[in-house]
Short mmCIF file of C-alpha atoms in Angstrom, two decimals:
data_model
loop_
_atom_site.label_atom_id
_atom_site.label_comp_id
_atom_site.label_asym_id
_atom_site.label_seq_id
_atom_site.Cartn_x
_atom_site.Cartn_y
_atom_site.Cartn_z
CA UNK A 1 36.16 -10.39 13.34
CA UNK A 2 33.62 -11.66 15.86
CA UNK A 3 33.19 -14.96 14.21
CA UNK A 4 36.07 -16.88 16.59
CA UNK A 5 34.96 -15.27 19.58
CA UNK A 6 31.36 -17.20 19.00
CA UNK A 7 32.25 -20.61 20.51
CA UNK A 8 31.34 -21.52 23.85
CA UNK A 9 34.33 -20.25 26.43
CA UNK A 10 35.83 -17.86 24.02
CA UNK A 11 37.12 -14.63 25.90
CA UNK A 12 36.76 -10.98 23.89
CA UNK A 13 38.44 -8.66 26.05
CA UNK A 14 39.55 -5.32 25.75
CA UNK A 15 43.47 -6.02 24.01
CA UNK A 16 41.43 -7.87 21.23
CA UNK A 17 39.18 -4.99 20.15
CA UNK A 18 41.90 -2.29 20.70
CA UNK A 19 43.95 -4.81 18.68
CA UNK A 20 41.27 -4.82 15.57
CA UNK A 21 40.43 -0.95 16.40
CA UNK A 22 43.77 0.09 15.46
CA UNK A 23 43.43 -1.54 12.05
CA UNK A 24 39.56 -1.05 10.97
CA UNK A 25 38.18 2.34 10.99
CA UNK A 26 34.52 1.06 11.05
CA UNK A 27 35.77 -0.39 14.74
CA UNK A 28 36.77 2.93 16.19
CA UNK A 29 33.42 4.25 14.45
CA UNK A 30 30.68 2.01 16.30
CA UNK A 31 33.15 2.63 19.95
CA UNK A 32 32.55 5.95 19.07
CA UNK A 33 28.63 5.94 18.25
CA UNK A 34 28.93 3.31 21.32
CA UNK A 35 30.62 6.13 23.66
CA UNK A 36 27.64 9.11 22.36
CA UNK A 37 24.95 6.51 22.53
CA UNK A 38 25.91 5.25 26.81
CA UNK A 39 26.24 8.89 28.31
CA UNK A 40 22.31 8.28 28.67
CA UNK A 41 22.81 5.57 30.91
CA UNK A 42 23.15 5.39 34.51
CA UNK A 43 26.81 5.28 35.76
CA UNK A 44 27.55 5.61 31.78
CA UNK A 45 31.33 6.87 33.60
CA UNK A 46 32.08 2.66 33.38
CA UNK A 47 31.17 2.28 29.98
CA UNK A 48 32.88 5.27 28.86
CA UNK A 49 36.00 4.56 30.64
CA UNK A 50 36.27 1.34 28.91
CA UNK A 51 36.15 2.59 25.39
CA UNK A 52 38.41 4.90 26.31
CA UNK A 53 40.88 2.79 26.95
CA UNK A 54 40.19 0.81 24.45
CA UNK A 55 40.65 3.40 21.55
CA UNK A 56 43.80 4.85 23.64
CA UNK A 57 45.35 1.40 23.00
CA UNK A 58 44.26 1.03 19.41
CA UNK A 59 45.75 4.52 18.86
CA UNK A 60 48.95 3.62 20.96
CA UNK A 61 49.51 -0.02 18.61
CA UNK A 62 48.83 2.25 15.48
CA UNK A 63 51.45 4.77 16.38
CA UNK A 64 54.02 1.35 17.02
CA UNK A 65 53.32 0.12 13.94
CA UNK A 66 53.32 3.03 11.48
CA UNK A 67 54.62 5.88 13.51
CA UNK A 68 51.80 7.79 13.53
CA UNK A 69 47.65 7.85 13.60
CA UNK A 70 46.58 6.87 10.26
CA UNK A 71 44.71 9.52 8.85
CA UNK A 72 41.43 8.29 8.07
CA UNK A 73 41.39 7.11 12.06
CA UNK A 74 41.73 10.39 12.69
CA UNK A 75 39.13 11.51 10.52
CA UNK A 76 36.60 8.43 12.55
CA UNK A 77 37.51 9.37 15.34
CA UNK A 78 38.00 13.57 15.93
CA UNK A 79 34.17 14.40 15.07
CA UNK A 80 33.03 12.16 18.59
CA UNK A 81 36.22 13.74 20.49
CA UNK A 82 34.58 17.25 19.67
CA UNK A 83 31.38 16.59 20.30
CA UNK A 84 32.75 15.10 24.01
CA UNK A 85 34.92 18.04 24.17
CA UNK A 86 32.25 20.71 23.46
CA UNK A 87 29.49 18.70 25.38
CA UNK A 88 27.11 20.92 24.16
CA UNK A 89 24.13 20.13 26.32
CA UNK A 90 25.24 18.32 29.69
CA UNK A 91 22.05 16.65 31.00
CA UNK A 92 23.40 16.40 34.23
CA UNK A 93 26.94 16.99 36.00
CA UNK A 94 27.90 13.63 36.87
CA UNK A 95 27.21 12.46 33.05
CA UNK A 96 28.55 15.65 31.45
CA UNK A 97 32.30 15.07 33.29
CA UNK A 98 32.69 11.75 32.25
CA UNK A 99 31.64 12.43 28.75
CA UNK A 100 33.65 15.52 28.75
CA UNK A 101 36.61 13.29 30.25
CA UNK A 102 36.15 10.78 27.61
CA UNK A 103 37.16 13.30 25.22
CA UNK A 104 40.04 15.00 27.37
CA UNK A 105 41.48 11.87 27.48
CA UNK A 106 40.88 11.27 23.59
CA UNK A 107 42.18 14.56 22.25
CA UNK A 108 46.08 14.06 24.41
CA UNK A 109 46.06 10.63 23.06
CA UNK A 110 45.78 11.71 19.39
CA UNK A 111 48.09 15.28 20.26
CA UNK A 112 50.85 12.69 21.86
CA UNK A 113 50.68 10.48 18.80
CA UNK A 114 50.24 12.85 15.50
CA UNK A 115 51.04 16.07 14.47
CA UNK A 116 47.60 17.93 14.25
CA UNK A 117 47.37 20.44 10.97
CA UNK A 118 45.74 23.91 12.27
CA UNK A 119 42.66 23.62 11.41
CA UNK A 120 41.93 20.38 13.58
CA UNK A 121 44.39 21.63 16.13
CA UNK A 122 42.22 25.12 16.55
CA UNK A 123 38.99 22.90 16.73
CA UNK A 124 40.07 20.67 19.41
CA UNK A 125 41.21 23.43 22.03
CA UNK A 126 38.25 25.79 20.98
CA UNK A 127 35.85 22.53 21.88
CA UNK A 128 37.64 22.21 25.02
CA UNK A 129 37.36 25.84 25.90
CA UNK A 130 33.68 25.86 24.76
CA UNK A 131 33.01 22.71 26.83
CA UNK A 132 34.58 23.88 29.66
CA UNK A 133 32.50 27.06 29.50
CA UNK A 134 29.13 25.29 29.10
CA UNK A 135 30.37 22.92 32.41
CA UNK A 136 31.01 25.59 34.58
CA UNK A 137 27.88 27.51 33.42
CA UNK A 138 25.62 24.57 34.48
CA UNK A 139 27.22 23.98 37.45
CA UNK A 140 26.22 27.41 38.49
CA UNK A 141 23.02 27.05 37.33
CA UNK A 142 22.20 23.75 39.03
CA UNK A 143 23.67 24.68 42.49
CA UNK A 144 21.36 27.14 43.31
CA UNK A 145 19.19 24.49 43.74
CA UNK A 146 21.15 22.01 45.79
CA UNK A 147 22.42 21.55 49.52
CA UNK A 148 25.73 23.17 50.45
CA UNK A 149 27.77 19.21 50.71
CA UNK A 150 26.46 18.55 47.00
CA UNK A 151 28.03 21.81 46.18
CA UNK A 152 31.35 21.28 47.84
CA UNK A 153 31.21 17.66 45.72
CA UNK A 154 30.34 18.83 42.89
CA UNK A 155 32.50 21.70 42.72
CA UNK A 156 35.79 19.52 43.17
CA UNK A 157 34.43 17.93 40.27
CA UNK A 158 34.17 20.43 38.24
CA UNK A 159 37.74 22.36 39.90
CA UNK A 160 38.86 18.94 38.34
CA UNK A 161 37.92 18.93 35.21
CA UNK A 162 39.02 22.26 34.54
CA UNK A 163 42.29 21.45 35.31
CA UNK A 164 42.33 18.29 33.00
CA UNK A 165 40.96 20.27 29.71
CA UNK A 166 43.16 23.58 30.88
CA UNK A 167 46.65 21.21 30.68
CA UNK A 168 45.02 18.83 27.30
CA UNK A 169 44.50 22.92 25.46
CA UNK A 170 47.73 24.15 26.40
CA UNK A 171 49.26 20.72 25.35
CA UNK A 172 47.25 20.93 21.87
CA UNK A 173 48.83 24.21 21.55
CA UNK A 174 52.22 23.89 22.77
CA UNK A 175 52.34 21.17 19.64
CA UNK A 176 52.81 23.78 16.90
CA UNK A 177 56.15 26.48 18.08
CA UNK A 178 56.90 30.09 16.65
CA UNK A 179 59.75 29.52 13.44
CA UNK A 180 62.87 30.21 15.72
CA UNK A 181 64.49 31.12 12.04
CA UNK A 182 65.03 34.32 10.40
CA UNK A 183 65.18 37.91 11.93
CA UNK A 184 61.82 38.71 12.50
CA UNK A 185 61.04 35.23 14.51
CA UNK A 186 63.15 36.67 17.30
CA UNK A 187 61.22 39.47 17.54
CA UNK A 188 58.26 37.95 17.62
CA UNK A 189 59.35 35.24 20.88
CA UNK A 190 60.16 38.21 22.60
CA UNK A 191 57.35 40.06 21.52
CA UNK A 192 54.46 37.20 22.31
CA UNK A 193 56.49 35.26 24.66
CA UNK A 194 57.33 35.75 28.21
CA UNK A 195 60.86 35.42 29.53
CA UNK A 196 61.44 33.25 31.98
CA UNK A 197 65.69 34.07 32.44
CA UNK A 198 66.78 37.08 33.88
CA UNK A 199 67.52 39.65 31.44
CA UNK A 200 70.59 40.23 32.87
CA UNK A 201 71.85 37.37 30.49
CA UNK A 202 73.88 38.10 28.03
CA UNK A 203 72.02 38.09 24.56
CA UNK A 204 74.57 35.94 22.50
CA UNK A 205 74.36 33.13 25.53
CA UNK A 206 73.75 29.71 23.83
CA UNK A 207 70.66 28.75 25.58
CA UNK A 208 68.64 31.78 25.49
CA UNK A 209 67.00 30.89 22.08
CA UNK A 210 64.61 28.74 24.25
CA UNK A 211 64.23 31.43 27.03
CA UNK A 212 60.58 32.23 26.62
CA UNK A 213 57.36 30.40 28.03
CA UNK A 214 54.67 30.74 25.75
CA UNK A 215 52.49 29.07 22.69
CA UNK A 216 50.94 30.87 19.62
CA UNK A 217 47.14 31.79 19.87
CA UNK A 218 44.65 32.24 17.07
CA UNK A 219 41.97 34.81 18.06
CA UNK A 220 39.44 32.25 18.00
CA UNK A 221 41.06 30.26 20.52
CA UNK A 222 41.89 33.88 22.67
CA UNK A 223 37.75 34.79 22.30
CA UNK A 224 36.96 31.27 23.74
CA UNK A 225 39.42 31.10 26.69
CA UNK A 226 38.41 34.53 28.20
CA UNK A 227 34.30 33.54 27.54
CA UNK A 228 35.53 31.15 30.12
CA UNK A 229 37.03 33.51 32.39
CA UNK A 230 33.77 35.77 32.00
CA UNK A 231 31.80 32.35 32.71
CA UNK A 232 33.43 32.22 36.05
CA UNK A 233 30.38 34.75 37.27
CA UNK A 234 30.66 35.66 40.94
CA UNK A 235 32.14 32.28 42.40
CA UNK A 236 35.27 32.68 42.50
CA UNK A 237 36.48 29.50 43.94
CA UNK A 238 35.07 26.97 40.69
CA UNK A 239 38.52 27.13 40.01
CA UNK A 240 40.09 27.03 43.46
#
């Protein structure tokens, strides 16, 4: 692949490796090792957000071409969005965001262009729950320590990316609705749903099938969103 691109002048620029990324696995591998390897680096944000975009276009011609993700890209590429996601051990705020927002940005990519089986689809949002915790926990912990304008920065930052990997879970979620068929699937919109029509509405109306706001929840998923409520501690404005 890199052969061409070794005479003198030749251009390799980021539509050329998204091009050969969407078609060679071991491609979105080494951006990924690439990615993981860089959040070391001072201002690793520039780095990152290049191989972002380049795997968001390799994923984007992928989807043109076949329809969908190819599996086994999916299978490359999920275990580095996780490990961005989940961000287990942020050495430092600045480099924990933009790793975490490497894999925000990642995870809606792949939920906007396949159709995630449970299991990967209850990984993702628990790693962006988890993540989120583990943020906001070291933010706490490292602005005891720091003057009242680095706080106000940093916590914008963080207000931030809470909002990102809040809307990319819900979205993750949102991508698998409660069977509208059959008795019992009424009752259980109603039940685990809330309305959002006034229930003065007549039942039989044609458009109240659709009259709930809601997404299904495994109890995994529940556990990890309110450890991040709990995480919250006594600031209450991380989130404001």
């Amino acid at each position: 692949f890199l052969r061409p691109f070794a005479v003198p002048g030749a251009r390799l620029g980021r539509s050329e490796l998204a091009a050969q990324a969407s078609k060679d696995v071991a491609m979105v591998r080494s951006l990924g090792r690439l990615s993981q390897r860089n959040i070391r680096l001072p201002c690793s944000q520039h780095s990152l957000s290049f191989t972002a975009a380049v795997l968001v276009e390799a994923l984007t011609l992928q989807t043109h071409r076949k329809g969908t993700v190819d599996e086994r890209t999916l299978q490359t590429l999920l275990p580095f969005v996780v490990t961005a996601c989940r961000n287990k051990k942020p050495k430092n705020l600045e480099g924990g965001v933009a790793w975490q927002n490497w894999g925000l940005v990642l995870a809606s990519t792949i939920v906007e262009t396949s159709v995630l089986a449970p299991e990967p689809q209850k990984l993702l949002v628990t790693s962006v729950l988890h993540g989120l915790t583990q943020q906001r926990q070291a933010f706490t912990k490292a602005m005891k320590k720091k003057s009242s304008a680095a706080f106000v920065q940093n916590r914008d930052s963080l207000s931030l990316l809470l909002s990102n990997g809040m809307i990319v879970a819900l979205t993750i979620l949102s991508q698998e609705p409660l069977p509208l068929s059959g008795a019992d699937s009424k009752v259980t919109i109603e039940e685990s749903r809330l309305p959002i029509l006034s229930s003065l509405i007549p039942s039989n109306a044609s458009f109240t099938s659709n009259a709930y706001c809601g997404c299904s929840m495994d109890k995994d998923i529940l556990a990890a969103l309110l450890k991040l409520d709990e995480s919250e501690g006594g600031d209450g404005n991380t989130c404001s």
